[in-house]
Tab-separated table of C-alpha atoms in Angstrom:
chain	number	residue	atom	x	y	z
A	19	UNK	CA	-147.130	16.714	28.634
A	20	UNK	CA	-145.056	15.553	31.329
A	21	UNK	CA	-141.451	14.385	30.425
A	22	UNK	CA	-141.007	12.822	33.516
A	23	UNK	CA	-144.103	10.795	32.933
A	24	UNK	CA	-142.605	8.749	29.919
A	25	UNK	CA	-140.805	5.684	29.490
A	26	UNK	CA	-137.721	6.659	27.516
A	27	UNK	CA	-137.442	3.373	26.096
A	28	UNK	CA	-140.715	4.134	24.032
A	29	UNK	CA	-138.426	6.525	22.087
A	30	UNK	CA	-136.450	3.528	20.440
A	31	UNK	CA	-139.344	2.079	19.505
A	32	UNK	CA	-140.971	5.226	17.526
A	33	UNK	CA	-137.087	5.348	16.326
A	34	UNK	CA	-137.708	1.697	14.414
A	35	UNK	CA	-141.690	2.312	13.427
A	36	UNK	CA	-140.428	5.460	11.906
A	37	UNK	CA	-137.696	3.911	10.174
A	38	UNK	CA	-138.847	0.829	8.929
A	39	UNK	CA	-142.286	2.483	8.272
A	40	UNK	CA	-143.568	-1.260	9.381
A	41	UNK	CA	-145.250	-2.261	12.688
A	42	UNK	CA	-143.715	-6.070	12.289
A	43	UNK	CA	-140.171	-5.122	10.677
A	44	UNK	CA	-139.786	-2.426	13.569
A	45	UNK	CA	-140.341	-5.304	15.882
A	46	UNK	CA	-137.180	-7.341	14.088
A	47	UNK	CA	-135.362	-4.698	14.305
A	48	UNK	CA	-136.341	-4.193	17.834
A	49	UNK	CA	-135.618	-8.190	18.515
A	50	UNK	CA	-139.386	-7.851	20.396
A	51	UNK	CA	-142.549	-9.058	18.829
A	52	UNK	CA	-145.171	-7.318	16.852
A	53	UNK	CA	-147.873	-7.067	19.596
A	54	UNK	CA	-145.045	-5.268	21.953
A	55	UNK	CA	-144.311	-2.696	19.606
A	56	UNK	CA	-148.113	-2.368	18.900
A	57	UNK	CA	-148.306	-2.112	22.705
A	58	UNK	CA	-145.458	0.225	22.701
A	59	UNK	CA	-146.850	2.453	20.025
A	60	UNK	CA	-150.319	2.386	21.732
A	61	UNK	CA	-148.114	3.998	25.197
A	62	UNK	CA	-146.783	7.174	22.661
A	63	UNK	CA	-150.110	7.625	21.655
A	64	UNK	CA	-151.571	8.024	24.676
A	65	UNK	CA	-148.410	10.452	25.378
A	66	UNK	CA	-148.375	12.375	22.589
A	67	UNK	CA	-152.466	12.538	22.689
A	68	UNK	CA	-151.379	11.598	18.491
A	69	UNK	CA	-152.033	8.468	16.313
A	70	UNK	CA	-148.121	9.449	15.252
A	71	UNK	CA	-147.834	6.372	12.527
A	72	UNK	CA	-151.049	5.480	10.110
A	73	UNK	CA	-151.535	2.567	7.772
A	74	UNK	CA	-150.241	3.586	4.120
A	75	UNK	CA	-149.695	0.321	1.924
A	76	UNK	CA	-148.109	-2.751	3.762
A	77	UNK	CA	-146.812	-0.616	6.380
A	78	UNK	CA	-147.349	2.522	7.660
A	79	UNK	CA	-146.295	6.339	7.303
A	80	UNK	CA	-145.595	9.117	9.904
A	81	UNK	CA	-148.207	12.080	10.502
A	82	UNK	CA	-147.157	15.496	10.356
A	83	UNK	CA	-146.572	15.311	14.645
A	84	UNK	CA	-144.398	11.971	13.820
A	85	UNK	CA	-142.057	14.158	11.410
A	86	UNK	CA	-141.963	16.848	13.610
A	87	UNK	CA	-140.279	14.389	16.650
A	88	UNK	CA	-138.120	12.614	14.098
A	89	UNK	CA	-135.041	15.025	14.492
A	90	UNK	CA	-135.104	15.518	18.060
A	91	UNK	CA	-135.880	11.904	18.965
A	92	UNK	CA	-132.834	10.578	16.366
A	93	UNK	CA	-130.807	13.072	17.886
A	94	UNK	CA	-131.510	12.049	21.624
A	95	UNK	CA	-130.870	8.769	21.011
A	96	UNK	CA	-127.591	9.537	19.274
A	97	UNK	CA	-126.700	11.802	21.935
A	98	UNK	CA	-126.871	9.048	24.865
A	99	UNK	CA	-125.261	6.216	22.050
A	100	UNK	CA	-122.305	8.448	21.909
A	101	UNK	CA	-122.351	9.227	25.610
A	102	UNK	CA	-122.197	5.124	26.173
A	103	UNK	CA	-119.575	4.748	23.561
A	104	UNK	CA	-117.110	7.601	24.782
A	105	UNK	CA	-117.693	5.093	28.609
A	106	UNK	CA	-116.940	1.868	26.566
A	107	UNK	CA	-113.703	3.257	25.003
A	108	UNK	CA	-111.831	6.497	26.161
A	109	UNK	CA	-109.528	7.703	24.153
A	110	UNK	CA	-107.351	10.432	26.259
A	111	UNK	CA	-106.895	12.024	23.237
A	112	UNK	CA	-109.917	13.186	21.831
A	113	UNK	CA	-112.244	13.149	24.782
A	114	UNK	CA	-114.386	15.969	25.862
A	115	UNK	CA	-115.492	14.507	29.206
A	116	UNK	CA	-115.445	16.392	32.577
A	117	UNK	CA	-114.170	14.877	35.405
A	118	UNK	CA	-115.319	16.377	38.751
A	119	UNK	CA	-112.400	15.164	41.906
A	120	UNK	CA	-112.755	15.812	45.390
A	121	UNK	CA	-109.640	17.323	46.954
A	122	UNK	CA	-108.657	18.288	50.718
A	123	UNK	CA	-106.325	21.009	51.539
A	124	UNK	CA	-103.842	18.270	52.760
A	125	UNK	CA	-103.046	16.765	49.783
A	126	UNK	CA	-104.235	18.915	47.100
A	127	UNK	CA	-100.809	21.167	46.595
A	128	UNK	CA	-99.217	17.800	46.320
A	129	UNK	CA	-101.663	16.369	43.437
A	130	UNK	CA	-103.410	18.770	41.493
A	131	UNK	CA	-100.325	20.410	39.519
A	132	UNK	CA	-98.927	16.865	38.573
A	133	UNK	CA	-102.625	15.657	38.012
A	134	UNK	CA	-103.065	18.964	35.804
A	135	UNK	CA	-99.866	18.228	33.677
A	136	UNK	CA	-100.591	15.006	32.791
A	137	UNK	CA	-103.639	15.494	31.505
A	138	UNK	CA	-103.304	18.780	29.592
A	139	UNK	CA	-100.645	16.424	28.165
A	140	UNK	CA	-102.581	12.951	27.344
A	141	UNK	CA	-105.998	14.642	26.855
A	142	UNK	CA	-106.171	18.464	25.873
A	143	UNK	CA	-109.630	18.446	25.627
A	144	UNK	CA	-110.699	16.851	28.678
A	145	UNK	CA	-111.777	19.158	31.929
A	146	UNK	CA	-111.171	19.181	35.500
A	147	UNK	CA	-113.299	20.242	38.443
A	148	UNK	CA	-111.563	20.435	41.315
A	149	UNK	CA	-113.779	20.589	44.094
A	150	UNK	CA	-112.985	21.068	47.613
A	151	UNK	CA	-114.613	18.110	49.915
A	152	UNK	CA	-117.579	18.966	52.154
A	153	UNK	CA	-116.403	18.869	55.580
A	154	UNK	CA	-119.088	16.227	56.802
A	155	UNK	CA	-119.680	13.631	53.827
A	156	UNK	CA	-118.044	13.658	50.538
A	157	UNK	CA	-118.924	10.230	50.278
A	158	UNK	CA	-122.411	11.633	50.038
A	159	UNK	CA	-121.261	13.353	47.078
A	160	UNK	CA	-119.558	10.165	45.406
A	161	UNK	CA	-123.385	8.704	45.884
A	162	UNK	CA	-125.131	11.112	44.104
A	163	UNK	CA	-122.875	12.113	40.802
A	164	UNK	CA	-121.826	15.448	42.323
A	165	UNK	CA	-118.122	13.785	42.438
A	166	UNK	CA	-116.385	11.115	40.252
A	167	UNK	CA	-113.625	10.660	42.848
A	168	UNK	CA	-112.591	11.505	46.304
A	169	UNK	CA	-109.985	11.409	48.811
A	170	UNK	CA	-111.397	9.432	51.857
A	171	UNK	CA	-109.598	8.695	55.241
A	172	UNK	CA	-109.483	4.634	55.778
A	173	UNK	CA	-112.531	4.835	58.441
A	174	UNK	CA	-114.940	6.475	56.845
A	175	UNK	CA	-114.825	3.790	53.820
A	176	UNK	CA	-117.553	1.130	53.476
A	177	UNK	CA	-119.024	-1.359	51.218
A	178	UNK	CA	-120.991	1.339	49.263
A	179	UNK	CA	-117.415	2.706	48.130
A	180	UNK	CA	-114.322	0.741	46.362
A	181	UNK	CA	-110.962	2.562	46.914
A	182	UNK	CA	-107.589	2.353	46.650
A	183	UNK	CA	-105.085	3.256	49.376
A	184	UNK	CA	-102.529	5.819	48.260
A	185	UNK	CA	-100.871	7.196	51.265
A	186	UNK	CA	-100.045	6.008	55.362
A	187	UNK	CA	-99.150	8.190	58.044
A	188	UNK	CA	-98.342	7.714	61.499
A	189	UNK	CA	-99.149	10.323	63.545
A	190	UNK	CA	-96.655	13.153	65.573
A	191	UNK	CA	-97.074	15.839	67.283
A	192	UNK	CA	-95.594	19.411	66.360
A	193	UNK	CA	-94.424	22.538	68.060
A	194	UNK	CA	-92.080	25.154	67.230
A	195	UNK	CA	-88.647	24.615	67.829
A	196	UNK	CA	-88.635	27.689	70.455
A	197	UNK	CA	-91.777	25.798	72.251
A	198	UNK	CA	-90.676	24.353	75.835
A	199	UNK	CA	-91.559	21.036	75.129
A	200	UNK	CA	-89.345	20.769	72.159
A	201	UNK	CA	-86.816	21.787	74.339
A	202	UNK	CA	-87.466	19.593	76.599
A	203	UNK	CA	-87.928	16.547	74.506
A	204	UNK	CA	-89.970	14.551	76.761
A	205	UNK	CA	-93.759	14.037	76.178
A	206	UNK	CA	-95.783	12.324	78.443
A	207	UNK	CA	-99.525	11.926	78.602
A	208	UNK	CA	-99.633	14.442	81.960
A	209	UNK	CA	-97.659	16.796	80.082
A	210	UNK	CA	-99.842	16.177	76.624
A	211	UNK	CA	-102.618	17.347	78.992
A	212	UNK	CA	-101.673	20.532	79.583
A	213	UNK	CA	-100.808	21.427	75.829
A	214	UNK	CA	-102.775	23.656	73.749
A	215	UNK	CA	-103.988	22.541	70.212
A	216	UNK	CA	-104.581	24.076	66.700
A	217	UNK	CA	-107.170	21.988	64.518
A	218	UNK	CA	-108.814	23.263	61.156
A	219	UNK	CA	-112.490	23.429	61.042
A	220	UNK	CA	-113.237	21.364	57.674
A	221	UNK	CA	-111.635	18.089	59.220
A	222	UNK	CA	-114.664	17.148	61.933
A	223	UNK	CA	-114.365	13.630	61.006
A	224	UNK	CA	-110.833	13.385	61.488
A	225	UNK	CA	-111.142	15.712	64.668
A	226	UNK	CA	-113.538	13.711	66.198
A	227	UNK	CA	-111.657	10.062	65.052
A	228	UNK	CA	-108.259	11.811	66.861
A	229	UNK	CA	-110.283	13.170	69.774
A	230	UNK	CA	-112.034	9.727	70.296
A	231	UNK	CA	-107.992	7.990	70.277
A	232	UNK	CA	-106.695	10.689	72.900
A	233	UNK	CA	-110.098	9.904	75.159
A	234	UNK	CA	-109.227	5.756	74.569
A	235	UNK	CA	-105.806	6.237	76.168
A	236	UNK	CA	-107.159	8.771	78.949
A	237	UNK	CA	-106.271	11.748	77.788
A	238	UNK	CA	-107.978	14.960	77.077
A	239	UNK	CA	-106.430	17.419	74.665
A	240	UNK	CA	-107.786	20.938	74.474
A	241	UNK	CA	-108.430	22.913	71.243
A	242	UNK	CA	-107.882	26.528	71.582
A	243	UNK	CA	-107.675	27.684	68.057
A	244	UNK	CA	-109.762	26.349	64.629
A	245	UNK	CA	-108.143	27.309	61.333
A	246	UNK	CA	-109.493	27.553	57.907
A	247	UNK	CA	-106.970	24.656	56.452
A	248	UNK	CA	-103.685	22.996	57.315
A	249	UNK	CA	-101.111	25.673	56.078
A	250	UNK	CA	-102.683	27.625	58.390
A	251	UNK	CA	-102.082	24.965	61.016
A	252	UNK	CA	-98.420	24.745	60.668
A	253	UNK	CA	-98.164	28.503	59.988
A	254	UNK	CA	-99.355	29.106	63.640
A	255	UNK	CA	-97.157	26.214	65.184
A	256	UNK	CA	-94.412	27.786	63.898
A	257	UNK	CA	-94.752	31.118	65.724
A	258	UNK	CA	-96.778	30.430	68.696
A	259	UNK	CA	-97.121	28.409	71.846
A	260	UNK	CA	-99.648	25.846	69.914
A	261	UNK	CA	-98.849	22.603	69.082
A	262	UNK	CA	-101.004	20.033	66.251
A	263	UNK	CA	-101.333	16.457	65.470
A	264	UNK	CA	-100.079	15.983	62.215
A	265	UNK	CA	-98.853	12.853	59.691
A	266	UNK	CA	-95.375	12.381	60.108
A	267	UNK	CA	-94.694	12.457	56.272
A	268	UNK	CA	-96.637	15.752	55.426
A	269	UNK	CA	-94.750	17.148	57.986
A	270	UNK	CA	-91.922	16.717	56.129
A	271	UNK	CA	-93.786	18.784	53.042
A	272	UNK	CA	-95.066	21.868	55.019
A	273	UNK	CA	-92.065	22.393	57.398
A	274	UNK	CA	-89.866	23.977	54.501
A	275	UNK	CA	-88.881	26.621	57.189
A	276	UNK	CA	-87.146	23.770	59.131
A	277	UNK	CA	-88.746	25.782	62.167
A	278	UNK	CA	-91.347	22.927	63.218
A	279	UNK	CA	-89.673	19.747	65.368
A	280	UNK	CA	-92.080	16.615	65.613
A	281	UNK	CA	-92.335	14.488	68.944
A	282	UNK	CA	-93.577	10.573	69.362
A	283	UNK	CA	-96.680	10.853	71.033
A	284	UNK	CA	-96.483	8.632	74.106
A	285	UNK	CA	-100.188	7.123	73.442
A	286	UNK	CA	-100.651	3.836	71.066
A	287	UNK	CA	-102.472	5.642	67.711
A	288	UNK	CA	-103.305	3.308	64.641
A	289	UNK	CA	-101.617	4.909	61.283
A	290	UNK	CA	-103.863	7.064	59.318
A	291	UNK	CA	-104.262	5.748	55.697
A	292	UNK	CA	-105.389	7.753	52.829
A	293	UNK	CA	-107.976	6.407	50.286
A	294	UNK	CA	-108.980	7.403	46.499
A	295	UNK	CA	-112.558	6.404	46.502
A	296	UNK	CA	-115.231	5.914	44.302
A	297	UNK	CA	-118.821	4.121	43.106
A	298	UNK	CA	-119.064	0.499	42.447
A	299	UNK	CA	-120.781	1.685	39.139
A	300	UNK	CA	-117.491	3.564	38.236
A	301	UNK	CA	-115.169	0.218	38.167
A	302	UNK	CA	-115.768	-0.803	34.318
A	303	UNK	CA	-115.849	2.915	33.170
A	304	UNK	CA	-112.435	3.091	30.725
A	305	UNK	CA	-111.976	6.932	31.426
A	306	UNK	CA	-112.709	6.698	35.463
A	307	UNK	CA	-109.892	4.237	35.584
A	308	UNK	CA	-107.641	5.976	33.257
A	309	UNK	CA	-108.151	9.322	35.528
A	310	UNK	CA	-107.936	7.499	38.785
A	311	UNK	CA	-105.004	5.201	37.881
A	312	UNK	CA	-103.006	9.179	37.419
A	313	UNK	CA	-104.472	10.074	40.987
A	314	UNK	CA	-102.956	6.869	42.056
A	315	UNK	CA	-99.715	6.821	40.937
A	316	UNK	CA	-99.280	11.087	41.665
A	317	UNK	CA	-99.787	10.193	45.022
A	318	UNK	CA	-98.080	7.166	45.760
A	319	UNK	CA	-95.093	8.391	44.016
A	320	UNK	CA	-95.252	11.494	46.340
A	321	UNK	CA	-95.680	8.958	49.795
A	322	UNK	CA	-92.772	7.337	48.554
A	323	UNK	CA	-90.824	10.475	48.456
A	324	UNK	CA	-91.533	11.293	51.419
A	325	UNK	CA	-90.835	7.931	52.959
A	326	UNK	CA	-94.649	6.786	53.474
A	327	UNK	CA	-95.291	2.990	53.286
């Protein structure tokens, strides 16, 4: 017997037989007619390799196999009943859900402990996850369940996502206040050339999207050193002869040191916009919203802090 192999809407059906103990009044109760539930019936059979339901006075009565899937049937279709319900109205208060969110290394100092306090707050019982985004696609991961929400650079959205935007940053370069060229104060692309850069390895896409700007205005940058995340990356700025491409306004939460300077870069980049994303099939969900909505205002409060549009 193959669970995969049956219709779970068959389940409602032996639900009404075996609680009406009637072929016709299951199909009223059903709002179907009584040669669909005699159809339907006829499918469980053939499942269950049992007649399940037998005629017993004007209606009919269970067999000892019927009985037996009683329980676990009611309780499966409570289960997914209460499941639907809990989506229909959240309540903060008294919810058990789990909500699994995609964080970077950029942003997540700056949103999980205000996320984390509001919520052990509004909803004690509710759980994060707190998953760090795979390098290449978490929008992959948005697709298949694995995460309810994500934090997506503006390029890599589509029409298979919606989002909101939470956060713009135009971008600056960085060096250490000892470097020569903050010294020097003057940046120019022939200069930019013969600089030496510090990326971390989980941001290909954003890597790759800078890269492809640098190559657009005719310049090529060279990446000496790969880091594991972006402390890391203004950690070694600020005590070598590296320099990074940065957002202007998380500069100004990393460089508590005051040892980092930031220069214009003398190339036309587009701002970089930051995105809480998530499935079309999330929009109507009353918890999603009431998580996401906290997301949203954590981290626009925190752009406006920091003076991002």
């Amino acid at each position: 017997m193959n669970i995969d192999q049956l219709d779970l809407n068959l389940l409602s059906v032996f639900q009404a037989i075996y609680t009406e103990r009637s072929i016709s009044k299951a199909a009223v109760r059903l709002g179907v007619t009584q040669p669909a539930v005699s159809k339907s019936l006829k499918r469980l059979r053939d499942f269950t390799g049992d007649t399940l339901f037998y005629a017993s006075g004007k209606g009919v009565a269970p067999t000892r196999t019927a009985m037996a899937l009683a329980v676990p049937i009611q309780h499966a279709l409570e289960t997914v009943e209460q499941g639907l319900a809990n989506l229909r109205s959240f309540d903060p208060a008294t919810s058990t859900r789990t909500f699994r969110i995609g964080v970077n290394d950029l942003l997540n100092p700056i949103l999980i402990p205000a996320l984390v306090g509001v919520v052990r707050k509004e909803a004690p019982n509710v759980q994060l996850e707190c998953i760090q985004q795979d390098r290449e696609s978490p929008k992959d991961a948005l697709m298949n369940g694995a995460l309810d929400t994500c934090i997506l650079p503006g390029f890599l959205l589509d029409e298979h996502v919606t989002s909101e935007r939470v956060w713009t940053d135009e971008l600056v370069l960085i060096a250490a206040k000892t470097h020569p060229i903050a010294r020097s104060n003057q940046l120019t692309p022939e200069n930019l050339e013969s600089l030496r850069f510090t990326m971390q390895t989980h941001s290909k896409k954003m890597l790759e999207f800078v890269d492809g700007l640098f190559r657009q205005a005719g310049i090529n940058r060279t990446t000496s050193v790969y880091v594991a995340d972006i402390q890391s990356v203004y950690t070694l700025v600020g005590v070598s002869d590296l320099v990074a491409v940065v957002g202007r306004n998380t500069l100004n939460f990393y460089n508590r040191d005051d040892n980092l300077v930031s220069l214009d870069l003398p190339v036309d980049l587009p701002t970089i916009e930051a995105h809480i994303a998530w499935t079309k099939s999330s929009d109507e969900d009353d918890g999603h919203r009431w998580i996401r909505n906290h997301i949203v205002s954590i981290l626009r409060g925190a752009a406006s802090m920091f003076g991002a549009p």
